[in-house]
Structure formats: C-alpha cells, structure tokens
XYZ file of C-alpha atoms in Angstrom:
729
model
C 118.284 11.514 39.121
C 117.319 11.220 42.559
C 119.304 9.213 44.790
C 119.118 8.241 48.288
C 121.605 5.682 49.948
C 119.609 2.483 50.187
C 120.788 -0.784 51.139
C 123.189 -3.557 50.411
C 120.655 -6.311 50.797
C 118.766 -7.726 48.673
C 120.932 -7.797 45.453
C 119.366 -7.005 42.436
C 116.673 -4.320 41.707
C 113.875 -4.496 44.533
C 110.547 -2.452 43.958
C 108.879 -1.794 47.309
C 105.682 0.154 46.215
C 107.315 3.349 46.123
C 110.451 3.120 44.319
C 113.354 0.733 43.602
C 116.204 -0.495 45.638
C 119.391 -1.420 43.190
C 122.274 -3.570 44.424
C 125.439 -5.092 43.225
C 128.550 -6.734 44.320
C 131.871 -6.108 43.097
C 135.025 -6.221 44.809
C 137.290 -5.549 41.878
C 135.273 -2.678 40.920
C 136.834 1.228 41.229
C 133.147 2.663 40.463
C 129.662 1.518 39.656
C 127.075 3.166 37.249
C 123.450 2.010 37.213
C 122.291 2.783 33.674
C 118.360 3.504 33.218
C 117.328 3.354 29.545
C 114.326 4.902 28.230
C 112.003 3.814 25.630
C 113.807 5.492 22.798
C 117.007 3.889 23.872
C 118.004 6.740 25.921
C 120.526 6.451 28.736
C 120.892 8.077 32.179
C 123.999 7.006 34.154
C 123.594 7.362 37.778
C 126.684 6.684 39.926
C 126.657 4.191 42.889
C 128.341 6.076 45.584
C 127.115 3.439 49.019
C 129.448 0.276 49.522
C 129.386 -2.117 52.021
C 130.826 -5.370 51.786
C 131.823 -4.688 48.219
C 127.861 -4.148 47.569
C 127.374 -0.937 45.696
C 123.620 0.324 46.334
C 121.407 3.259 45.908
C 117.596 3.443 46.063
C 115.379 5.813 43.497
C 112.344 6.863 44.613
C 110.762 7.143 41.315
C 111.669 4.006 39.302
C 108.572 2.042 38.828
C 108.290 -1.966 37.458
C 108.998 -1.783 33.397
C 112.237 -0.042 34.229
C 115.203 -1.454 31.420
C 118.272 -1.047 32.956
C 121.873 -2.377 33.110
C 125.497 -1.640 34.871
C 128.697 -0.409 33.710
C 131.830 -1.400 36.202
C 134.813 1.068 35.914
C 138.200 -0.912 37.394
C 141.499 -2.919 36.408
C 141.418 -4.477 33.039
C 144.488 -7.408 33.291
C 143.300 -10.522 31.699
C 146.634 -12.003 32.630
C 145.742 -11.248 36.153
C 142.144 -12.299 35.852
C 140.455 -9.147 35.932
C 138.348 -7.714 32.763
C 136.815 -4.457 34.159
C 135.550 -2.208 31.348
C 133.227 0.828 31.589
C 132.602 0.804 27.859
C 130.609 -2.511 28.220
C 126.575 -2.692 29.571
C 126.306 -5.374 31.757
C 123.521 -7.366 32.820
C 122.566 -7.235 36.354
C 123.439 -10.908 37.791
C 120.116 -10.364 39.728
C 117.855 -9.386 37.158
C 114.176 -10.719 37.648
C 113.011 -9.981 34.339
C 115.476 -9.499 31.231
C 114.361 -7.481 27.707
C 115.682 -8.181 24.211
C 118.508 -10.424 22.979
C 122.307 -10.035 21.856
C 123.789 -9.591 18.849
C 126.990 -10.924 19.029
C 128.332 -7.969 17.517
C 132.516 -6.722 17.737
C 131.249 -4.110 20.769
C 130.200 -7.187 23.173
C 133.639 -8.328 23.246
C 136.759 -7.289 25.126
C 138.897 -7.519 22.670
C 139.233 -6.967 18.805
C 137.970 -9.959 16.306
C 141.435 -11.594 15.225
C 143.632 -10.214 18.325
C 142.669 -11.974 21.795
C 145.216 -9.835 23.411
C 143.845 -6.377 22.548
C 141.420 -4.193 24.057
C 138.360 -3.442 22.402
C 136.535 0.054 24.077
C 133.494 0.491 21.641
C 130.322 0.962 23.813
C 128.215 -2.277 24.012
C 124.610 -0.947 25.325
C 122.937 -1.092 21.887
C 123.540 -4.699 21.385
C 122.780 -5.711 24.778
C 119.711 -7.633 26.612
C 118.661 -4.945 29.566
C 117.575 -6.130 32.698
C 114.084 -5.216 33.805
C 112.853 -3.824 37.238
C 109.386 -6.096 38.008
C 106.694 -5.887 40.550
C 106.647 -8.657 43.391
C 103.054 -8.326 43.635
C 100.760 -10.874 42.327
C 97.240 -12.593 43.133
C 98.429 -16.207 44.009
C 94.690 -17.080 45.211
C 95.660 -19.251 48.004
C 98.212 -21.279 46.017
C 99.406 -24.219 47.860
C 102.276 -26.334 46.656
C 101.187 -29.926 46.476
C 104.275 -31.378 47.935
C 103.843 -35.095 46.639
C 106.198 -37.376 48.344
C 108.922 -38.822 46.281
C 107.337 -42.473 46.348
C 104.260 -41.012 44.745
C 105.663 -38.935 42.396
C 105.586 -39.556 38.285
C 107.983 -36.724 36.721
C 107.518 -35.719 32.905
C 110.344 -34.098 31.427
C 109.221 -31.247 29.365
C 110.416 -28.197 26.849
C 108.071 -25.467 27.213
C 107.950 -24.691 23.136
C 108.805 -28.305 22.209
C 105.231 -29.825 24.482
C 102.737 -26.749 23.351
C 104.315 -25.438 19.768
C 101.940 -27.800 17.654
C 99.189 -28.400 20.065
C 95.722 -27.772 18.124
C 93.923 -26.918 21.301
C 96.157 -24.234 22.470
C 95.567 -20.777 21.249
C 97.940 -19.869 18.516
C 99.241 -16.622 20.709
C 99.712 -19.057 23.616
C 101.492 -21.869 21.816
C 105.440 -22.591 22.971
C 104.607 -19.963 26.017
C 104.289 -20.515 30.264
C 100.177 -19.713 29.561
C 100.743 -22.857 26.941
C 101.795 -25.163 29.555
C 99.018 -24.002 31.885
C 96.345 -24.411 29.459
C 93.462 -26.648 30.352
C 94.209 -29.257 27.598
C 97.788 -29.626 28.470
C 96.976 -29.754 32.001
C 94.355 -32.625 31.130
C 96.812 -34.509 29.081
C 99.455 -34.517 32.337
C 96.567 -35.928 34.450
C 95.410 -38.594 32.506
C 98.572 -39.930 32.313
C 98.770 -39.388 36.239
C 101.327 -37.445 35.952
C 102.361 -35.285 39.737
C 105.441 -33.312 38.506
C 106.493 -31.701 35.028
C 110.165 -30.780 35.206
C 110.709 -27.937 32.306
C 114.228 -27.730 30.718
C 115.791 -24.410 31.161
C 113.414 -21.697 31.545
C 116.485 -19.176 33.111
C 117.003 -16.404 30.505
C 119.551 -18.021 28.112
C 121.428 -16.837 25.218
C 121.506 -18.031 21.659
C 124.790 -19.258 20.037
C 126.295 -17.153 17.623
C 127.819 -20.136 15.880
C 124.500 -21.994 15.313
C 122.654 -18.654 14.505
C 125.555 -18.554 11.805
C 123.856 -22.146 10.300
C 120.237 -20.936 10.733
C 120.000 -22.889 13.748
C 119.607 -22.007 17.558
C 120.029 -22.940 21.176
C 116.884 -24.733 21.300
C 117.202 -26.444 25.031
C 118.365 -23.631 26.771
C 121.303 -24.916 28.602
C 123.280 -21.444 28.285
C 121.995 -19.502 31.044
C 122.859 -15.582 31.516
C 120.313 -14.806 34.128
C 119.547 -16.993 37.291
C 116.407 -14.994 38.192
C 114.872 -14.633 35.103
C 112.137 -16.373 33.155
C 113.003 -16.649 29.697
C 111.528 -13.712 27.434
C 110.819 -15.711 24.776
C 108.528 -18.149 26.378
C 106.121 -15.100 27.524
C 102.932 -15.107 25.135
C 102.310 -10.825 26.368
C 106.033 -9.542 25.659
C 109.089 -9.506 27.485
C 108.796 -6.342 29.321
C 108.913 -7.936 32.687
C 105.365 -9.983 31.827
C 107.248 -13.223 31.791
C 107.171 -13.127 35.507
C 103.361 -12.980 35.872
C 102.691 -15.452 33.058
C 105.490 -17.980 34.612
C 103.579 -17.343 38.299
C 100.356 -18.090 36.488
C 101.418 -21.308 35.192
C 102.880 -22.264 38.749
C 99.285 -21.603 40.062
C 97.335 -23.437 37.597
C 99.664 -26.523 37.909
C 99.647 -26.803 41.304
C 95.624 -26.241 41.141
C 95.582 -29.391 39.247
C 97.824 -31.301 41.694
C 101.241 -31.057 39.532
C 104.167 -29.782 40.944
C 106.714 -27.690 39.138
C 110.253 -28.709 38.883
C 113.236 -26.486 36.738
C 116.261 -27.971 35.022
C 118.912 -25.317 36.349
C 122.180 -24.612 34.665
C 124.359 -23.221 37.817
C 127.841 -25.034 36.699
C 128.505 -22.430 33.757
C 127.264 -19.301 32.437
C 126.662 -17.887 28.354
C 129.854 -15.757 28.459
C 131.991 -18.786 27.464
C 135.773 -19.130 27.639
C 138.391 -15.944 26.949
C 137.145 -15.548 23.797
C 133.225 -15.204 24.600
C 131.654 -11.697 24.993
C 131.516 -9.634 27.898
C 127.719 -9.719 29.167
C 127.400 -9.603 32.633
C 129.604 -11.754 35.686
C 132.820 -11.388 33.629
C 132.743 -7.617 33.545
C 131.480 -7.267 37.183
C 133.647 -9.520 38.841
C 135.453 -12.431 36.801
C 137.586 -13.959 39.510
C 134.583 -14.013 42.009
C 132.448 -15.646 39.536
C 134.377 -18.048 37.239
C 136.943 -20.834 38.141
C 140.191 -19.492 36.358
C 143.632 -21.614 35.837
C 145.950 -21.004 38.746
C 149.094 -20.298 36.510
C 147.240 -18.801 33.756
C 144.273 -16.609 34.924
C 143.523 -15.162 31.877
C 142.011 -18.733 30.530
C 139.048 -20.675 32.632
C 138.846 -24.021 34.085
C 136.220 -25.881 31.779
C 134.168 -28.969 33.387
C 131.119 -28.281 31.670
C 132.402 -28.404 27.698
C 130.936 -24.865 27.582
C 133.917 -22.756 27.904
C 133.767 -21.783 31.696
C 132.925 -23.187 35.169
C 131.466 -21.147 38.028
C 133.404 -20.587 41.035
C 131.508 -22.257 43.846
C 134.647 -21.572 45.859
C 133.942 -18.145 46.140
C 131.292 -16.924 48.494
C 129.337 -14.479 46.388
C 129.203 -16.906 43.598
C 127.660 -19.318 46.010
C 125.377 -16.300 47.325
C 124.506 -16.109 43.652
C 123.011 -19.660 43.571
C 121.611 -20.161 47.016
C 119.464 -16.585 46.482
C 118.122 -18.034 42.832
C 116.823 -21.190 44.715
C 115.516 -19.475 47.670
C 113.805 -16.793 44.828
C 112.484 -19.477 42.641
C 111.263 -21.611 45.849
C 109.635 -18.666 47.570
C 108.506 -16.233 45.296
C 107.649 -17.977 42.035
C 106.612 -21.261 44.125
C 108.656 -23.664 42.256
C 109.181 -27.170 43.992
C 112.113 -28.370 43.227
C 115.148 -28.323 40.880
C 117.295 -30.744 38.410
C 120.707 -29.090 38.385
C 122.271 -29.924 35.305
C 126.086 -31.350 35.656
C 125.679 -31.164 39.212
C 129.202 -32.908 39.679
C 130.650 -29.439 38.691
C 129.108 -28.015 41.804
C 131.007 -30.180 43.795
C 134.639 -29.489 42.563
C 135.508 -27.053 45.260
C 139.624 -27.728 44.220
C 140.003 -30.026 41.688
C 138.153 -33.447 42.584
C 134.432 -33.865 43.215
C 133.860 -33.556 46.786
C 130.461 -34.748 47.987
C 130.882 -32.588 51.141
C 131.476 -29.403 49.097
C 130.187 -26.045 50.781
C 127.127 -25.650 48.279
C 125.880 -29.262 49.580
C 126.455 -28.219 53.021
C 124.614 -24.693 52.192
C 121.416 -26.754 50.304
C 121.220 -29.128 53.605
C 121.103 -26.284 56.085
C 119.133 -24.120 54.368
C 115.135 -24.089 55.950
C 113.898 -23.164 52.217
C 116.171 -24.896 49.786
C 116.371 -28.016 51.742
C 112.713 -28.690 51.685
C 112.425 -28.820 47.979
C 113.147 -31.585 45.559
C 116.752 -31.693 44.725
C 117.910 -33.670 41.808
C 121.214 -34.280 40.529
C 122.509 -34.878 36.982
C 125.510 -36.937 38.685
C 128.451 -36.214 36.361
C 130.136 -33.603 34.171
C 133.024 -33.842 31.687
C 136.094 -33.432 34.144
C 138.015 -36.246 35.753
C 136.277 -38.607 38.178
C 132.829 -36.614 36.932
C 130.419 -40.161 37.093
C 129.241 -39.561 40.419
C 126.211 -41.806 40.344
C 125.346 -42.852 43.605
C 127.495 -40.589 45.557
C 125.818 -37.210 46.260
C 124.468 -36.577 50.007
C 121.285 -38.064 51.496
C 119.138 -35.077 50.790
C 119.584 -35.757 46.765
C 117.750 -37.888 44.675
C 120.031 -38.524 40.985
C 119.239 -39.186 37.513
C 120.488 -42.845 37.439
C 122.230 -43.126 34.459
C 123.032 -46.933 35.322
C 119.290 -47.518 35.328
C 118.764 -46.080 31.965
C 121.623 -48.178 30.538
C 120.861 -51.736 32.393
C 117.327 -51.553 31.177
C 118.044 -50.395 27.320
C 120.682 -53.620 27.552
C 118.334 -56.133 29.061
C 115.444 -55.401 26.352
C 117.656 -55.160 23.508
C 118.960 -59.072 24.522
C 122.715 -57.648 25.917
C 124.081 -61.175 27.729
C 124.903 -61.276 31.221
C 122.446 -58.293 32.689
C 119.833 -60.381 34.711
C 121.934 -59.381 37.784
C 122.104 -55.541 37.346
C 118.714 -55.663 35.900
C 117.179 -57.213 39.241
C 118.978 -54.520 40.893
C 118.096 -51.695 38.955
C 114.200 -52.298 38.949
C 114.020 -52.548 42.762
C 115.758 -49.291 43.543
C 119.415 -49.844 43.192
C 120.304 -50.351 46.725
C 123.828 -51.247 45.747
C 124.147 -47.269 44.878
C 121.945 -45.817 47.698
C 121.281 -47.775 50.819
C 124.707 -47.401 52.446
C 124.428 -43.890 52.566
C 121.130 -43.789 53.866
C 119.054 -43.114 51.392
C 115.860 -44.798 49.961
C 114.868 -46.527 46.923
C 113.088 -43.032 45.902
C 116.801 -41.555 45.713
C 116.949 -42.871 42.266
C 115.219 -41.063 39.455
C 114.766 -43.552 37.051
C 114.655 -42.732 33.012
C 115.143 -44.638 29.837
C 114.823 -41.766 27.913
C 115.536 -38.043 28.413
C 115.542 -34.984 26.287
C 119.263 -36.027 25.560
C 119.411 -38.833 22.965
C 116.747 -40.606 21.437
C 113.119 -40.447 21.751
C 111.300 -43.788 22.874
C 110.340 -44.548 19.368
C 113.563 -43.929 18.051
C 115.555 -45.572 20.569
C 113.466 -49.117 19.439
C 113.852 -47.682 15.436
C 117.365 -46.909 15.011
C 120.931 -48.386 15.969
C 122.605 -45.127 14.645
C 122.093 -41.700 15.050
C 120.940 -39.802 12.390
C 122.230 -35.915 13.084
C 123.082 -34.560 9.621
C 120.564 -31.937 10.036
C 122.905 -30.456 13.113
C 125.348 -29.179 10.397
C 127.946 -31.267 12.335
C 128.631 -34.250 9.548
C 126.505 -36.414 12.272
C 129.692 -36.088 14.214
C 127.865 -34.647 17.711
C 125.784 -36.449 19.514
C 126.108 -39.892 21.452
C 127.353 -42.779 19.635
C 126.602 -45.668 21.989
C 122.941 -45.565 22.139
C 121.981 -48.874 23.454
C 119.551 -49.220 21.006
C 118.109 -51.306 18.529
C 116.079 -50.760 15.226
C 114.035 -54.428 15.609
C 115.380 -55.154 11.941
C 114.934 -52.214 10.166
C 116.944 -48.637 10.554
C 113.994 -46.048 10.797
C 110.943 -45.876 8.757
C 109.303 -49.403 7.668
C 106.335 -50.814 6.244
C 107.045 -54.288 7.711
C 104.307 -55.280 9.903
C 106.576 -57.389 12.100
C 109.124 -55.163 12.794
C 106.422 -52.283 13.506
C 104.706 -54.911 16.085
C 107.884 -55.844 17.960
C 108.689 -52.218 18.129
C 105.419 -51.067 19.682
C 105.839 -54.087 22.116
C 109.408 -52.558 23.099
C 107.945 -49.439 23.626
C 105.434 -51.205 25.864
C 108.293 -53.020 27.646
C 110.365 -49.604 28.538
C 107.454 -47.890 29.855
C 105.915 -50.815 31.980
C 109.237 -51.630 33.418
C 109.915 -48.116 33.943
C 106.419 -47.286 35.884
C 106.689 -50.554 37.813
C 110.204 -49.838 38.765
C 111.144 -49.371 42.586
C 112.025 -45.426 42.702
C 110.997 -42.279 40.920
C 109.973 -42.778 37.271
C 110.655 -40.174 34.926
C 108.732 -40.223 31.467
C 110.457 -37.946 28.395
C 107.528 -35.411 27.154
C 106.082 -37.117 23.534
C 107.260 -40.692 24.588
C 103.821 -41.653 25.646
C 102.605 -40.292 22.302
C 105.267 -42.049 19.878
C 106.873 -38.866 19.397
C 110.128 -39.395 16.733
C 113.033 -37.411 16.280
C 113.797 -39.197 13.141
C 116.768 -40.458 14.218
C 118.546 -37.741 15.851
C 119.788 -38.056 19.076
C 120.774 -34.576 19.675
C 118.601 -31.877 18.866
C 119.897 -28.995 21.182
C 119.892 -26.984 18.285
C 116.615 -27.753 16.323
C 114.080 -25.440 17.173
C 111.502 -27.190 14.565
C 109.141 -29.795 14.112
C 111.770 -32.052 14.356
C 111.821 -31.567 18.347
C 108.373 -30.521 18.941
C 105.552 -32.811 19.809
C 103.445 -33.399 16.935
C 99.680 -33.665 18.544
C 98.377 -34.632 15.156
C 100.286 -38.316 15.165
C 99.346 -39.560 18.463
C 99.961 -43.218 19.320
C 96.763 -43.275 21.095
C 96.812 -47.206 22.208
C 100.544 -46.638 23.494
C 98.633 -43.387 25.499
C 96.111 -45.591 26.916
C 98.794 -48.256 28.043
C 100.796 -45.452 29.829
C 97.801 -44.116 31.616
C 96.869 -47.504 32.702
C 99.976 -48.737 33.935
C 100.218 -45.792 36.019
C 97.101 -46.163 37.323
C 98.185 -49.450 38.213
C 101.386 -48.009 39.992
C 99.270 -45.197 41.929
C 96.945 -48.322 43.337
C 99.761 -50.135 44.440
C 101.993 -49.074 47.190
C 104.152 -52.323 46.160
C 105.257 -50.801 43.332
C 106.221 -47.146 45.063
C 107.897 -48.796 48.489
C 109.676 -46.253 51.001
C 112.221 -49.178 51.814
C 114.314 -51.701 50.005
C 113.620 -54.851 49.730
C 115.404 -56.927 52.243
C 114.520 -60.857 51.303
C 113.102 -61.433 54.883
C 110.287 -63.678 55.517
C 107.417 -62.262 56.257
C 104.230 -63.430 58.371
C 101.149 -61.431 58.929
C 98.359 -63.725 59.979
C 97.776 -67.503 58.678
C 99.654 -68.916 56.041
C 103.330 -69.745 54.841
C 106.113 -66.960 55.913
C 106.936 -65.880 52.675
C 109.787 -63.079 51.746
C 108.878 -59.600 50.841
C 110.702 -60.327 47.446
C 111.532 -63.656 45.412
C 113.262 -64.090 42.102
C 112.026 -67.088 40.139
C 113.127 -69.377 37.654
C 110.957 -70.545 34.697
C 110.055 -73.493 36.708
C 108.363 -71.563 39.560
C 111.398 -72.136 42.066
C 113.609 -69.387 43.600
C 116.647 -68.438 41.835
C 120.109 -70.081 42.660
C 123.153 -68.418 42.527
C 123.989 -70.248 39.396
C 120.933 -69.252 37.532
C 122.489 -65.534 38.033
C 125.137 -66.299 36.130
C 124.137 -67.877 33.060
C 125.823 -65.731 30.607
C 122.770 -66.256 27.998
C 120.127 -65.674 30.860
C 117.129 -63.415 28.952
C 114.150 -63.963 31.370
C 113.316 -64.079 34.751
C 110.256 -63.655 37.246
C 109.887 -61.730 40.446
C 107.248 -62.224 43.117
C 106.472 -59.095 44.941
C 104.867 -59.431 48.755
C 102.375 -57.016 49.407
C 102.419 -57.908 53.081
C 105.977 -57.283 53.182
C 105.873 -53.380 52.703
C 107.138 -52.909 56.249
C 105.861 -49.609 56.482
C 103.366 -47.438 57.845
C 100.789 -45.062 56.048
C 99.989 -41.289 57.279
C 97.732 -42.529 59.773
C 100.095 -45.135 61.144
C 98.351 -47.992 60.083
C 100.522 -50.909 58.170
C 100.678 -50.779 54.766
C 99.707 -53.866 52.825
C 98.941 -54.481 49.273
C 98.094 -57.381 47.132
C 100.615 -60.149 46.156
C 102.304 -59.645 42.549
C 104.245 -61.481 39.997
C 105.993 -59.949 37.092
C 107.587 -62.120 34.267
C 110.202 -60.592 31.787
C 111.282 -61.978 28.753
C 113.648 -60.231 26.598
C 114.495 -63.740 24.471
C 113.726 -63.995 20.822
C 111.164 -66.504 21.507
C 108.335 -67.182 23.748
C 108.920 -68.990 27.121
C 106.719 -70.806 29.172
C 106.824 -69.861 32.979
C 104.929 -72.297 35.701
C 103.431 -70.286 38.447
C 104.600 -70.472 41.860
C 102.864 -72.991 44.300
C 99.772 -71.768 46.016
C 101.529 -70.300 48.907
C 102.132 -67.415 46.902
C 98.330 -67.360 45.680
C 96.107 -69.814 44.724
C 95.053 -68.144 41.585
C 96.339 -64.905 39.895
C 94.965 -62.448 37.415
C 96.486 -61.060 34.451
C 96.717 -57.062 34.348
C 99.360 -56.318 32.060
C 100.587 -58.094 28.575
C 102.870 -55.989 26.846
C 102.649 -58.588 23.948
C 99.031 -57.912 23.510
C 98.482 -54.437 24.943
C 95.789 -55.245 27.468
C 94.943 -58.480 29.710
C 91.663 -59.779 30.157
C 91.469 -63.764 30.822
C 90.194 -65.950 33.429
C 92.193 -66.731 36.543
C 95.298 -68.867 36.188
C 96.093 -71.275 39.077
C 99.203 -71.988 40.927
C 101.255 -74.469 39.613
C 100.062 -74.006 35.708
C 101.907 -72.456 32.922
C 101.414 -69.050 31.553
C 103.451 -68.181 28.074
C 104.969 -64.804 27.940
C 105.628 -63.890 24.118
C 109.294 -62.870 22.609
C 110.366 -59.891 23.875
C 107.328 -58.796 26.441
C 106.199 -58.860 30.152
C 103.356 -59.984 32.112
C 102.022 -58.496 35.627
C 99.954 -60.575 37.512
C 97.812 -59.802 40.461
C 96.966 -62.354 43.460
C 93.289 -63.345 42.599
C 90.501 -61.866 44.686
C 86.873 -62.806 44.234
C 84.913 -59.846 43.015
C 82.684 -58.109 45.771
C 79.097 -59.447 45.655
C 77.107 -56.404 43.603
C 75.035 -54.451 45.528
C 71.075 -54.706 45.464
C 70.071 -51.321 44.281
C 66.435 -52.043 44.004
C 63.516 -49.890 45.686
C 62.829 -53.044 48.131
C 66.280 -53.295 49.296
C 66.319 -49.917 49.577
C 62.987 -49.639 51.782
C 64.667 -52.521 54.002
C 67.319 -50.389 54.644
C 65.291 -47.684 55.680
C 63.146 -49.860 57.644
C 66.149 -50.994 59.609
C 67.701 -47.173 60.203
C 63.873 -46.255 61.679
C 63.585 -48.859 63.693
C 61.256 -50.697 61.747
C 59.275 -47.474 60.273
C 58.910 -47.608 56.465
C 59.337 -44.109 55.468
C 58.674 -43.596 51.824
C 58.318 -40.296 51.773
C-alpha cells in the first residue's frame, strides 16, 4: 500500500479529490497502524511513520470515498496508571465523518476478561467493531443560506428524527425515521403551520446501543451515548450507512433552510459511550485514555463521573478541547448547522472540581469566529456537586430555564405562593440573567421536553408509569409537578377531559406569550401521550413515536393561532427586560411598560404579592414601551395588551383598568373557550375568566374602512393618476 507523508492537519480522514489524508492524535502511542477494510472484511495495515506534535499521519493517493477503516494503537497497558493501549483492539477514529455498522458487545471488545477486571484480554476485536468511512466533502448546496433568525423571533421545536417521522402517513415508508423523513414536504409544512423557526434534533452524532438495554429487548432510543462527534447516526439514513448519511443529512438541512427553519443539534460532549473502567475499548480509551477522560487523581484506573454514564470528557486537556471545537466548527461550516444545545453543559465547565463559568471551553467558544456566531444553548446542570447552574452561564449563551418549567407547572396546578416567581418567569427571568448583561432571550422557556412527561401526560397523571422500562418503575423523575385533573390516566369523564384540554391550552399559551425563547416538545401540539411513561429513553416503539393518526386538531389550530399572535406583535418578544418606568409617546397619560393588576383593575401592592393563596393575576403590556428599534432604526411600537391568568378552581371576575390603558379591549384568546369572538369590552367593565384558564385582550382599534373595489372606483383612481383622462383600455 503506497503511503506518502501527508499532513498532521486536519485530523481525521480527509479526501481531496485524488486521495485521502489520515491523521490521528496519540501522545502515549509507541506505534500507530491505519487499518483498511475491504467489503469482505479483509484488513490491510498501514503503519503511520510520520509524527508531528503527537499527531500520526499519512496520505494514501489511492483511497477514495467509501473506504472503511479503523486504527490500532501499540503502546503501554497499565490501567492503574491510566493507560490502556492494546494493539489487538480495533479503534474508531474520533474524527470519523461517517460510521458503518454497530458493535455487538462481544468479549473481544473489552480490555479485560469478563469476571476478572484486573486481567488483560488480547482477543482481536475487529470483526465486532463499527468502522469509520472516508466521505466525499463535495455536495451541491444549491445556494443554501442559513436563516440566521434572531433569538427574539425564534420558536424552537425539539424533535427526535425517528419519533417525529416513523408513523407519518405522508412520508414514504423507506424514508420514515430518517433524515429524509424530516425533510419531507409534509413534515416541513407542519412545522411552518406551527410557526416554528428552528428544529432542535435530539442526538444525531453516532451513538452506541447499550448492552444492558439490548438484553431486555430495549434500546438506547434517545441516543445520549455518543461515540462519534463528527458522524451523523447511520441508522437514521434511508439509503444505507456507507457514508451516504452525510449526504442525506446535508440534504435535510438544505430543505429546512429553504423553508426558513434553522437546525439545532442536541450534542453530548460531556461523556462518551465507552463508559467506566468496565466498559468496552472502542476509541478514545485505547487511543489516549489520559488525554480524553477525567481520571480519579489517586486511582487512575477509575473515571470521574459527573454525568451518571461512567465517564466525563477531559476538558482540561488541549487535544480533548480541540476535538470539541473541531467538531462544532465542522457541523457549523461543512454541515451548515445553525446551533447547538449542550447536554449536561455544567460538566464542560469543570476544569478542576467545581463548575467554573470562565473555564477554557467557554473562552474558546467566545473567541471562535465560527462557533460564537451559532446559537449556543446550555442544559445548565449535571449530577455533580454544584451542578445546577441555571442563570450562571456566560453572556454568549442561552439556557434551558428549568426554573421556568417548574414555576409554570406549579402555578397552573394551583400551588400556593407562586405569584411572584410566576411573574418573573413569564417576563424573561431578569433575576437570573439581567445582572450578567444578558437579555430575555437568554431564557429558553419550556414546560415539557424529551425528558419527562409529554404535555398531555402532564395533565393526565400524578405518578410516573414506567413499568415498560423493566426497572420496576424506579427509573425516571418522581417529582413531576404534574396534576391529573381528577383521574389517573385515561378516562371518559367529560369534566376531567375538558379540564385537561384547558390546561394544555394554558401551558402552551403561557409558553408562547412569555418573554424569552419558547421551546415546544414534538407532539405536544398534537396531544401526544406516552401513557404516563416519563423516561422513554429506551423505548424505540409506538410508545415514544408520534401517532399522526391521533391528532388533537383543535389543539393544533390553537397553538398555530397563538404563535401567529406572538409573531405579529413584538410586545411578546421583547429584546430588553421590562423596567416598569412610565412611557409617554404622544398625548395621554404616561404608563409603565408593564403593570401587574389586581382583580379590581388597580396596580398590585406589595401585600398582594405575599398572599399565600393568590392564584390569579392580571398584567398590562404597554405596546408603546418596548424601547427598541427595528432593523431600519425606527422605534418599535405595538398595541397594548392585557393578560389575565386564573389558576383558581373557580371563575374570577376582573375589572378592566381605566381608559388610560385603553378605552376598549378585544378578546383575542380565551383558553376556556378555545377561541374568543366577542364585542369589544369597555374600560371599567368586568370580564369573567373561567377556572383554570387565561384570557388575552388587545387594545381595540376600529377596523379599517373596506376599500371600494367597484369598476367606477377603479376608473376614478385611473382618472386621478392620468390627469383627468379616463383610460378604459
């Protein structure tokens, strides 16, 4: 096999049109072998003799896209000292841009013999391993442009590639559960109907199925078990996995961009699929264990585990950091991805023991000219000490706001003493973000996500029902802040069903009309249920997929209508926090940009906030008080709005405020009746807000006069334009 010296950069397998450059980092290796595989499994080993800065490399002029490969690392094996090289273990390239096959969890994949963790196993693992695939970087993007939707205009839709499309009747069967399925016109049309601006895909980096789940007849459905940070998951490809997944993924991004929809990836950079010291040797462990993983300081055969998965990536090592940054840049530049949601992001801030918001990883993101221009969303917690860091990430970042989720759930199920925090959460959580110079959009608001109950289940179950997971219902969160509305699970009681429908509308309307960035979990707008299972990570089945044959059409139409209201009115997507200061534009009384109102229409007093039984409140949003400018530099103005929230068990009458706020109001949303269609209500009058419901009113504006489209009127216009000459030709 002819091999030229090649280059140490870029890492991975890089095809240039004539041949392929291979480069891999290992500081601990004594020798590195590139292993090329034919279709029949025949292996050809090519020693990499060139080494620069611990990067081993070679250029092979005859290697084309589609070539399958792996590596073998010859070096020291001393787990007690943190090194685990074994030339008998075939290793996946950490920079592989596509992966073929899956692992089978056979004994040769492990560095020790089952039953004796201190032994060494030298069985060859090649026939049990997945392989890297050389890919072509060339693709016709057809003038693709990223939508670059600003945060304040963004509506995120969290979705699973397979769960979103597997049962969709309009998607061809061979495309269901794939990237091509997500790009299907019927799926895109649904997203557009909802007003979605970004789809956030659950993990699509190549991941590994857990053996413990496979033994139970289950699988790692969610995919939070990454082994390849550059490769799209091969099982989500409709045309095979020999590198075609890259082309299909790019085509999906191109079609979503054409529809104005951004693509955000849920990425798992905090750990890998190799697990703890008893896990298999698949890639990083055999290449350079100490460089890629956080090891216990005094017992280096063991791994630091801030993730609950057995290991944590070593963000203190420059080559591990380079891996993360190279991966992010690759997906942003080569795959045209628009942003990233970082799973257990607090782990990436642990350079030493505590979480450090100024850690090197965040500094690298801040200064990187590519990564810093993407959407960066943190899941701001991990399972380590001090891991809950909501509100503490750097200014460039946005965060999943877990406090928003908890507070909104508590308010609508009627928990006492939640008024003050509820008010803070729906106005952008300034208590969490304003002091660090961030804006309301730093808060990614959500009520439900992949982890936990669906929205329908949130209002249908008090307890989790995870028996199908095979862990005696011990897995999953037990404190869900849910309420079944009077009956556990399915029921025929019309009163319970009506209340559940109302509560779903309450949650979705609150979410979409709160300041910040709303995120909808896929299927919540359709009434999707998981039958009370709040942890379907292992359920690759109809339990977790969207059932497109059981769509709650009224709920879908309601969500689309509320989102249109949000899109049309900048008052619901402000770029700055409310400050409560009076605003005067033109004539009339100066009014604050926001005012919280009591039942009798007067401003809330401090003692009103302290009421332990307060379950209802009104809020005035001043459309003249946005204090911002549009893209053309003009002041942003809007109509005034009133929103009344009633989480009580009985209807509440609210007195509309004085005419200084508006002389008349139009009801635009009533979650108690699905839609509002009534005559304008005058200032000082009462409106009744049903139990467990909310009403949105907009300052009344007289409808414009209907234009006269008669022929005579048209001729008159022409006469004016032609200086009196009536031209009827």
